[in-house]
Amino acid sequence: MKFVIKLFPEITIKSRPVRKQITKILRQNLQTLFRKHELSADVQNRWDSLVVVLNHEDDSSRRQAIQILTHTPGIGAALEIVEHEFTTLDEAYGHVRDAYAAELAGKTFCVRIKRAGEHDFTSHQAEIYMGGGLLKETQATGVSLKNPDIVVKAEIRNDKVQVVRQQLTGIGGYPLGSQGEALSLISGGFDSTVASYLMTRRGIKTHFCFFNLGGSAHEIGVKQVSHYLWSNYSESHRVKFVTVPFEGVVEEILKNIDVGQMGVVLKRMMLRAASQVADRLQLPAIVTGESVAQVASQTITNLAVIDRVCDHMVLRPLAAMDKPEIIDISRRIGTEAFAATMPEYCGVISVRPTTVGDLKKVEATEADFNFEVLEQALANARYERIDDVLSAAGSGLEDVELIATPSIDDVIIDIRHPGEAADAPLQLTNNEVLTIPFYELDNRVADLADDRRYLLYCQKGTMSRIHAHHLNEQKRGQFAVFIDH
């Protein structure tokens, strides 16, 4: 099984040394990802592309490889190919015909051939030759150069002919780790998750910082979406998840800050804290999900006042985006469901918030703030590896029963994200299987029968253990975890 990796177009216009270095990083990232997912693969570097040779032929490995290639920053497209020895153009045509004949029945088509090396024909001549043959020898209805139903693709490279089985669209951007590191302030909503993704896509190793304004449910929700972003788009690198308990800061703001300035002061406190976290992790930049004028604290003048407390570069990738654009991206990357159901804590909402920032007024009202509270919050901050956050999200997880062989009366609940479940459906012959995404589970538990045991299932088992523990603690039924080996 073989894939040809096409680089993100911006990479291809870099100078030779820069392009060589970026391609090297992409190759290393792919090798790391294949190794983490226990896939045997050779990643070969060519000047204009990478070639992945997957040493497996089963559908499960193929799906996993496609998941990796379509979610790794730096990849513009990936071509799944079948490679043959090239001898003559007619023999090459035969390979193309055999691969596409069934698919072309009743469809219009065009042929696209890329050629490299010394041959006695051009790419255009090869397209004409193969197009004529396919029109005669298959049940295609005709040729359409502008709007074909099927695009027949192949590459002839020196002594090889590569028939394209399918073209996969990558996420583009730059390989992770090629553009430095940053700390992203994440609340779990649409904005902060999309901002974090965009920085990751741009090749920036993105760590997460969460300010807990109150409540463990919100913290667990943010950890889940942060882990999702990491495991889907940046698993080649380990990053940190930092939780800063901000309940005391909120209380201090409510007691001592002018009501019209509360929103701006809260953001300044967050940026002050984030700056110290970034210093500890030796990170040069901070990322926020702020969009100009979306809320009162995000006017240009207020943002300027907020930024005065921080010496770090503050990156705002959503600054000029509209909310529908942000939601569209969240839907595409799979975080919309998280954001739409994220528990929120809105303890600091100004009744009549100022929209025209005045630095002197803000500094005057902050004179009544006890900054020891902020220092205490930073002293109590928790630094965790992102791959550990779900396992550490609650105590008592070791008490959750793990079941490898369900009883005949057990009901399995697949709590994976719909995209994961669709890619690899869970099929059991002896047990009823329900599909309830984790973000709907809490609201739908009341509909479950009281006299059944329910086994929660997810890919790695960590999220299932969290939810089973949470539901058992609340005495909402009998829950354990199904481990599918």
Coordinates of C-alpha atoms in Angstrom, one line a residue:
M1 CA 0.0 0.0 0.0
K2 CA 1.6 3.3 -1.1
F3 CA 0.8 7.0 -0.8
V4 CA 2.4 10.0 -2.5
I5 CA 2.4 13.0 -0.2
K6 CA 2.1 16.4 -1.9
L7 CA 3.6 19.3 0.1
F8 CA 1.5 22.3 1.1
P9 CA 2.1 24.8 -1.8
E10 CA 3.8 27.5 0.3
I11 CA 6.5 25.0 1.2
T12 CA 7.3 24.4 -2.5
I13 CA 8.3 28.0 -3.1
K14 CA 10.8 28.2 -0.2
S15 CA 14.5 28.3 -0.8
R16 CA 16.2 24.9 -1.2
P17 CA 17.7 24.8 2.3
V18 CA 14.4 25.9 4.0
R19 CA 12.4 23.5 2.0
K20 CA 14.8 20.6 2.8
Q21 CA 14.5 21.4 6.5
I22 CA 10.7 21.6 6.5
T23 CA 10.4 18.4 4.5
K24 CA 12.7 16.7 7.0
I25 CA 10.5 17.7 9.9
L26 CA 7.4 16.5 8.1
R27 CA 9.0 13.1 7.4
Q28 CA 10.0 12.8 11.1
N29 CA 6.5 13.8 12.2
L30 CA 4.9 11.1 10.0
Q31 CA 7.4 8.5 11.2
T32 CA 6.5 9.3 14.8
L33 CA 2.7 9.1 14.1
F34 CA 2.9 5.8 12.3
R35 CA 5.1 4.4 15.2
K36 CA 2.6 5.7 17.8
H37 CA -0.3 3.9 16.1
E38 CA 1.8 0.7 15.6
L39 CA 1.8 0.9 11.8
S40 CA 4.8 -0.3 10.0
A41 CA 5.6 2.2 7.3
D42 CA 8.6 3.5 5.4
V43 CA 8.6 7.3 4.7
Q44 CA 10.8 8.2 1.8
N45 CA 11.9 11.7 1.0
R46 CA 11.8 13.0 -2.6
W47 CA 12.5 16.6 -3.7
D48 CA 9.0 17.4 -4.6
S49 CA 7.1 15.0 -2.4
L50 CA 7.2 12.2 0.2
V51 CA 6.3 8.6 -0.4
V52 CA 4.8 6.5 2.3
V53 CA 5.0 2.7 1.9
L54 CA 2.6 1.1 4.3
N55 CA 3.6 -2.5 5.2
H56 CA 0.0 -3.6 5.8
E57 CA -2.8 -4.6 3.4
D58 CA -5.8 -4.7 5.8
D59 CA -8.6 -2.1 5.7
S60 CA -8.1 -1.1 9.3
S61 CA -4.5 0.0 8.8
R62 CA -5.5 1.7 5.6
R63 CA -8.1 3.8 7.4
Q64 CA -5.7 4.7 10.1
A65 CA -3.0 5.7 7.6
I66 CA -5.6 7.9 5.8
Q67 CA -6.6 9.5 9.1
I68 CA -3.0 10.4 9.8
L69 CA -2.3 11.8 6.3
T70 CA -5.4 13.9 6.2
H71 CA -4.8 15.4 9.7
T72 CA -1.1 16.1 9.7
P73 CA 0.0 19.8 9.2
G74 CA 2.2 20.3 6.1
I75 CA 0.4 18.0 3.7
G76 CA -1.5 19.6 0.8
A77 CA -2.8 16.3 -0.6
A78 CA -2.1 12.6 -0.4
L79 CA -2.5 10.3 -3.4
E80 CA -3.2 6.7 -2.7
I81 CA -1.6 4.8 -5.6
V82 CA -1.0 1.4 -7.1
E83 CA 2.5 1.3 -8.6
H84 CA 3.5 -0.8 -11.7
E85 CA 6.7 -1.1 -13.8
F86 CA 6.5 1.1 -16.8
T87 CA 7.5 -0.5 -20.1
T88 CA 5.2 1.0 -22.8
L89 CA 2.4 3.6 -22.9
D90 CA 0.0 0.9 -24.0
E91 CA 0.8 -1.3 -21.0
A92 CA 0.5 1.8 -18.7
Y93 CA -2.9 2.4 -20.2
G94 CA -3.9 -1.1 -19.4
H95 CA -3.2 -0.6 -15.8
V96 CA -5.2 2.6 -15.8
R97 CA -8.1 1.0 -17.6
D98 CA -8.3 -2.0 -15.2
A99 CA -8.3 0.3 -12.2
Y100 CA -11.0 2.7 -13.4
A101 CA -13.3 0.6 -15.7
A102 CA -15.9 -0.3 -13.2
E103 CA -16.0 3.3 -11.8
L104 CA -16.5 4.8 -15.3
A105 CA -19.6 2.9 -16.2
G106 CA -22.4 5.4 -17.0
K107 CA -20.1 8.4 -16.1
T108 CA -18.3 11.2 -18.0
F109 CA -14.6 11.5 -17.4
C110 CA -11.3 13.3 -18.2
V111 CA -7.7 12.0 -17.9
R112 CA -4.9 13.8 -16.1
I113 CA -1.4 12.4 -16.5
K114 CA 1.7 13.8 -14.8
R115 CA 5.0 12.7 -16.3
A116 CA 8.6 12.9 -15.1
G117 CA 11.7 11.5 -16.8
E118 CA 12.8 10.7 -20.4
H119 CA 9.9 9.3 -22.5
D120 CA 9.0 9.6 -26.2
F121 CA 5.6 11.2 -25.5
T122 CA 4.3 14.2 -23.5
S123 CA 1.8 14.3 -20.7
H124 CA -0.8 15.7 -23.1
Q125 CA -0.2 12.9 -25.6
A126 CA -0.6 10.3 -22.9
E127 CA -3.9 11.8 -21.8
I128 CA -5.2 11.7 -25.4
Y129 CA -4.1 8.1 -25.9
M130 CA -5.6 6.9 -22.6
G131 CA -8.8 8.9 -23.0
G132 CA -9.4 7.5 -26.4
G133 CA -8.9 4.0 -25.1
L134 CA -11.1 4.4 -22.1
L135 CA -13.9 5.8 -24.3
K136 CA -13.7 2.7 -26.5
E137 CA -13.1 0.0 -24.0
T138 CA -15.3 1.0 -21.0
Q139 CA -18.9 1.9 -20.5
A140 CA -18.2 5.6 -19.9
T141 CA -20.8 7.9 -21.5
G142 CA -18.2 10.5 -22.8
V143 CA -15.4 12.8 -22.2
S144 CA -15.9 16.1 -20.3
L145 CA -12.9 18.3 -19.8
K146 CA -14.6 20.9 -17.7
N147 CA -17.1 19.1 -15.5
P148 CA -16.4 15.4 -15.5
D149 CA -18.0 12.9 -13.1
I150 CA -14.7 11.1 -12.8
V151 CA -11.1 12.4 -13.1
V152 CA -8.8 9.6 -14.1
K153 CA -5.3 10.3 -12.6
A154 CA -2.0 8.6 -13.0
E155 CA 1.7 9.6 -12.9
I156 CA 4.4 8.2 -15.0
R157 CA 7.8 8.7 -13.3
N158 CA 10.8 7.3 -15.1
D159 CA 10.3 3.5 -15.0
K160 CA 7.2 3.5 -12.9
V161 CA 3.5 4.1 -13.6
Q162 CA 1.5 5.1 -10.6
V163 CA -2.3 4.8 -10.9
V164 CA -4.1 7.1 -8.4
R165 CA -6.7 5.1 -6.4
Q166 CA -8.0 8.3 -4.7
Q167 CA -6.8 11.8 -3.9
L168 CA -7.1 12.8 -0.2
T169 CA -7.1 16.5 0.8
G170 CA -4.7 17.4 3.5
I171 CA -5.1 20.3 6.0
G172 CA -2.2 22.2 4.5
G173 CA -0.1 24.5 6.7
Y174 CA 3.5 23.8 7.9
P175 CA 4.8 20.7 9.7
L176 CA 4.3 20.9 13.5
G177 CA 7.4 22.2 15.2
S178 CA 8.8 24.0 12.2
Q179 CA 7.5 27.4 13.3
G180 CA 8.2 27.5 17.1
E181 CA 5.9 27.2 20.1
A182 CA 3.1 29.1 21.7
L183 CA 0.6 29.0 24.7
S184 CA -3.0 29.0 23.7
L185 CA -5.7 30.3 26.1
I186 CA -8.5 27.8 25.8
S187 CA -12.0 27.9 27.3
G188 CA -13.5 25.1 25.1
G189 CA -15.8 27.3 23.1
F190 CA -15.8 27.9 19.4
D191 CA -13.3 30.7 19.3
S192 CA -10.4 29.3 21.5
T193 CA -10.6 25.8 19.9
V194 CA -10.4 27.2 16.4
A195 CA -7.6 29.6 17.3
S196 CA -5.6 26.7 18.8
Y197 CA -6.2 24.6 15.7
L198 CA -5.1 27.4 13.3
M199 CA -1.8 27.8 15.2
T200 CA -1.2 24.1 15.1
R201 CA -2.0 24.0 11.4
R202 CA 0.6 26.8 10.9
G203 CA 3.3 24.6 12.3
I204 CA 3.4 26.0 15.8
K205 CA 3.6 23.6 18.7
T206 CA 0.6 24.7 20.7
H207 CA 0.3 24.2 24.5
F208 CA -3.0 24.8 26.3
C209 CA -3.8 27.1 29.3
F210 CA -7.2 26.9 30.9
F211 CA -8.4 29.4 33.5
N212 CA -10.9 27.6 35.7
L213 CA -13.5 30.2 36.8
G214 CA -15.5 27.6 38.7
G215 CA -16.6 24.0 38.4
S216 CA -15.0 20.7 37.6
A217 CA -17.4 20.0 34.7
H218 CA -16.0 22.9 32.7
E219 CA -12.5 21.7 33.4
I220 CA -13.2 18.2 32.2
G221 CA -14.9 19.5 29.1
V222 CA -12.0 21.7 28.2
K223 CA -9.5 18.8 28.8
Q224 CA -11.6 16.6 26.5
V225 CA -11.6 19.1 23.6
S226 CA -7.9 19.9 24.1
H227 CA -7.1 16.2 24.0
Y228 CA -9.2 15.8 20.9
L229 CA -7.3 18.7 19.1
W230 CA -4.0 17.2 20.1
S231 CA -4.7 13.6 19.3
N232 CA -6.2 14.5 15.9
Y233 CA -3.8 17.3 14.7
S234 CA -0.6 17.4 16.7
E235 CA 0.0 14.0 18.3
S236 CA 3.5 13.9 16.9
H237 CA 4.6 16.3 19.6
R238 CA 3.9 16.2 23.4
V239 CA 2.5 19.5 24.7
K240 CA 1.4 20.8 28.1
F241 CA -2.0 21.5 29.5
V242 CA -2.0 24.1 32.3
T243 CA -4.9 24.6 34.6
V244 CA -4.9 27.9 36.6
P245 CA -7.6 28.1 39.4
F246 CA -9.2 31.5 38.9
E247 CA -12.1 31.3 41.3
G248 CA -10.3 33.6 43.8
V249 CA -9.5 36.1 41.1
V250 CA -13.1 36.2 40.0
E251 CA -14.2 36.8 43.6
E252 CA -11.7 39.6 44.0
I253 CA -12.9 41.3 40.8
L254 CA -16.5 41.1 41.9
K255 CA -15.7 42.7 45.2
N256 CA -13.3 45.4 44.2
I257 CA -13.5 46.3 40.5
D258 CA -15.8 48.9 39.0
V259 CA -18.7 47.0 37.3
G260 CA -18.0 48.6 33.9
Q261 CA -14.4 47.5 33.8
M262 CA -14.8 43.9 35.0
G263 CA -14.5 42.2 31.6
V264 CA -11.4 44.1 30.7
V265 CA -9.7 43.6 34.1
L266 CA -10.5 39.8 34.0
K267 CA -8.8 39.6 30.6
R268 CA -5.8 41.6 31.9
M269 CA -5.5 39.2 34.8
M270 CA -5.6 36.2 32.5
L271 CA -2.9 37.7 30.3
R272 CA -0.7 38.5 33.3
A273 CA -1.0 34.9 34.5
A274 CA -0.5 33.5 30.9
S275 CA 2.6 35.6 30.6
Q276 CA 4.1 33.9 33.7
V277 CA 3.1 30.5 32.5
A278 CA 4.7 31.1 29.1
D279 CA 7.9 32.3 30.9
R280 CA 8.0 29.1 32.9
L281 CA 7.5 27.0 29.7
Q282 CA 9.9 29.3 27.8
L283 CA 7.3 30.1 25.2
P284 CA 7.6 33.4 23.2
A285 CA 4.0 33.9 22.2
I286 CA 0.4 33.7 23.6
V287 CA -2.6 32.8 21.5
T288 CA -6.2 34.0 22.2
G289 CA -9.5 33.4 20.4
E290 CA -10.5 37.0 20.4
S291 CA -12.3 38.5 17.4
V292 CA -12.5 42.3 17.0
A293 CA -15.8 43.7 18.2
Q294 CA -17.4 40.3 18.9
V295 CA -18.0 41.3 22.5
A296 CA -17.5 44.5 24.5
S297 CA -14.0 43.6 25.8
Q298 CA -12.8 42.9 22.2
T299 CA -12.9 46.4 20.8
I300 CA -9.6 47.7 19.4
T301 CA -9.2 50.1 22.3
N302 CA -10.0 47.5 24.9
L303 CA -7.6 45.0 23.3
A304 CA -4.9 47.6 23.3
V305 CA -5.5 48.2 27.1
I306 CA -5.5 44.4 27.7
D307 CA -2.2 43.9 25.9
R308 CA -0.3 46.5 28.0
V309 CA 0.1 44.0 30.8
C310 CA 2.1 41.5 28.7
D311 CA 5.5 41.6 27.1
H312 CA 4.9 38.5 25.0
M313 CA 3.7 38.5 21.5
V314 CA -0.1 38.0 21.5
L315 CA -1.4 36.2 18.4
R316 CA -5.1 36.5 17.5
P317 CA -5.7 34.4 14.4
L318 CA -9.5 35.1 14.5
A319 CA -9.1 38.9 14.8
A320 CA -10.9 39.6 11.4
M321 CA -13.2 36.5 11.3
D322 CA -17.0 36.6 11.6
K323 CA -18.7 34.1 14.0
P324 CA -20.2 32.0 11.2
E325 CA -16.7 31.6 9.7
I326 CA -15.4 30.4 13.0
I327 CA -18.3 28.0 13.5
D328 CA -17.7 26.6 10.0
I329 CA -14.1 25.8 10.8
S330 CA -15.1 24.2 14.1
R331 CA -17.6 22.0 12.3
R332 CA -14.9 21.0 9.7
I333 CA -12.3 20.1 12.4
G334 CA -14.7 18.3 14.7
T335 CA -14.9 20.7 17.7
E336 CA -18.4 22.1 17.0
A337 CA -20.1 19.4 19.1
F338 CA -17.7 20.1 22.0
A339 CA -18.2 23.8 21.9
A340 CA -22.0 23.7 21.6
T341 CA -22.3 21.6 24.8
M342 CA -19.4 23.0 26.8
P343 CA -20.4 23.9 30.4
E344 CA -19.7 27.6 31.0
Y345 CA -19.2 29.8 34.0
C346 CA -20.0 33.5 33.5
G347 CA -19.2 34.9 36.9
V348 CA -17.9 38.2 35.6
I349 CA -20.3 39.9 33.3
S350 CA -20.4 43.7 33.3
V351 CA -23.9 45.2 33.3
R352 CA -22.8 48.2 31.3
P353 CA -19.4 47.2 30.0
T354 CA -17.0 49.9 28.6
T355 CA -16.2 49.6 24.9
V356 CA -13.7 52.4 24.8
G357 CA -10.7 51.3 26.8
D358 CA -9.1 53.9 29.0
L359 CA -5.8 52.7 30.5
K360 CA -5.7 55.3 33.3
K361 CA -9.2 54.3 34.5
V362 CA -8.4 50.6 34.3
E363 CA -5.2 51.0 36.2
A364 CA -7.0 53.1 38.8
T365 CA -9.6 50.5 39.5
E366 CA -7.0 47.7 39.6
A367 CA -5.3 49.6 42.4
D368 CA -8.0 48.1 44.7
F369 CA -7.2 44.5 43.5
N370 CA -5.3 42.3 45.8
F371 CA -2.6 40.8 43.5
E372 CA -1.6 38.2 46.1
V373 CA -4.8 36.4 45.0
L374 CA -3.4 36.2 41.4
E375 CA 0.0 35.0 42.7
Q376 CA -1.7 32.3 44.7
A377 CA -3.7 31.2 41.7
L378 CA -0.4 30.8 39.8
A379 CA 1.2 29.0 42.7
N380 CA -1.6 26.5 42.6
A381 CA -1.5 26.0 38.8
R382 CA -1.3 22.4 37.6
Y383 CA 1.0 21.5 34.7
E384 CA 0.2 18.2 33.0
R385 CA 1.2 16.4 29.8
I386 CA -1.7 16.5 27.3
D387 CA -1.6 12.7 26.9
D388 CA -2.2 12.3 30.6
V389 CA -5.0 14.9 31.2
L390 CA -8.0 12.5 30.7
S391 CA -6.5 9.9 33.0
A392 CA -5.9 12.5 35.6
A393 CA -9.2 14.4 35.2
G394 CA -10.9 12.8 38.2
S395 CA -10.0 10.7 41.2
G396 CA -11.2 7.1 41.6
L397 CA -10.9 6.2 37.9
E398 CA -9.0 3.0 38.9
D399 CA -12.3 1.8 40.5
V400 CA -14.1 1.7 37.2
E401 CA -14.5 -1.9 36.0
L402 CA -12.9 -2.8 32.7
I403 CA -14.8 -5.5 30.7
A404 CA -13.2 -7.4 27.8
T405 CA -15.9 -10.0 27.5
P406 CA -19.4 -8.5 28.0
S407 CA -22.3 -10.6 29.4
I408 CA -25.2 -11.3 27.1
D409 CA -27.4 -8.7 28.9
D410 CA -24.8 -5.9 28.8
V411 CA -25.5 -2.9 26.5
I412 CA -22.5 -1.3 24.8
I413 CA -22.6 2.5 24.4
D414 CA -20.3 3.9 21.8
I415 CA -19.4 7.4 23.1
R416 CA -16.9 8.3 20.4
H417 CA -17.1 11.4 18.3
P418 CA -19.4 10.7 15.3
G419 CA -16.5 11.0 12.9
E420 CA -14.5 8.3 14.7
A421 CA -17.5 6.0 15.0
A422 CA -18.3 6.4 11.2
D423 CA -14.7 5.6 10.3
A424 CA -14.5 2.4 12.3
P425 CA -18.0 1.2 13.4
L426 CA -18.3 -1.0 16.5
Q427 CA -19.9 -4.3 15.5
L428 CA -20.8 -6.9 18.1
T429 CA -22.9 -10.0 17.4
N430 CA -24.1 -10.8 21.0
N431 CA -24.8 -7.4 22.5
E432 CA -27.0 -4.4 21.8
V433 CA -24.9 -1.4 20.7
L434 CA -26.1 2.2 21.2
T435 CA -24.4 5.2 19.7
I436 CA -24.5 8.2 22.1
P437 CA -21.6 10.7 21.6
F438 CA -20.0 11.6 25.0
Y439 CA -21.3 15.2 24.8
E440 CA -24.9 13.9 24.7
L441 CA -24.4 11.2 27.3
D442 CA -25.3 13.2 30.4
N443 CA -28.6 14.4 29.0
R444 CA -29.6 11.0 27.7
V445 CA -28.8 8.8 30.6
A446 CA -32.3 9.3 32.0
D447 CA -33.7 7.4 29.0
L448 CA -31.7 4.2 29.8
A449 CA -33.3 1.3 31.6
D450 CA -32.4 1.0 35.3
D451 CA -32.0 -2.8 35.3
R452 CA -29.2 -3.0 32.7
R453 CA -25.4 -2.7 32.9
Y454 CA -24.0 -0.3 30.4
L455 CA -20.4 -0.6 29.1
L456 CA -19.0 2.7 27.6
Y457 CA -16.7 2.4 24.7
C458 CA -14.1 4.8 23.1
Q459 CA -10.9 4.2 21.2
K460 CA -8.4 4.3 24.0
G461 CA -10.7 3.9 27.0
T462 CA -9.7 7.0 28.9
M463 CA -12.8 9.1 28.1
S464 CA -15.0 6.1 28.8
R465 CA -13.5 5.7 32.3
I466 CA -14.1 9.4 33.1
H467 CA -17.8 9.3 32.1
A468 CA -18.4 5.9 33.8
H469 CA -16.8 7.2 37.0
H470 CA -18.8 10.4 36.8
L471 CA -22.1 8.6 36.3
N472 CA -21.5 6.0 38.9
E473 CA -20.6 8.7 41.4
Q474 CA -23.9 10.3 40.8
K475 CA -25.7 6.9 41.2
R476 CA -27.3 7.2 37.7
G477 CA -27.0 3.6 36.8
Q478 CA -24.5 0.7 36.4
F479 CA -21.6 1.8 34.2
A480 CA -18.3 0.1 33.3
V481 CA -15.9 0.3 30.4
F482 CA -15.8 -2.1 27.4
I483 CA -12.2 -2.8 26.2
D484 CA -12.3 -4.1 22.6
H485 CA -9.2 -6.2 21.9

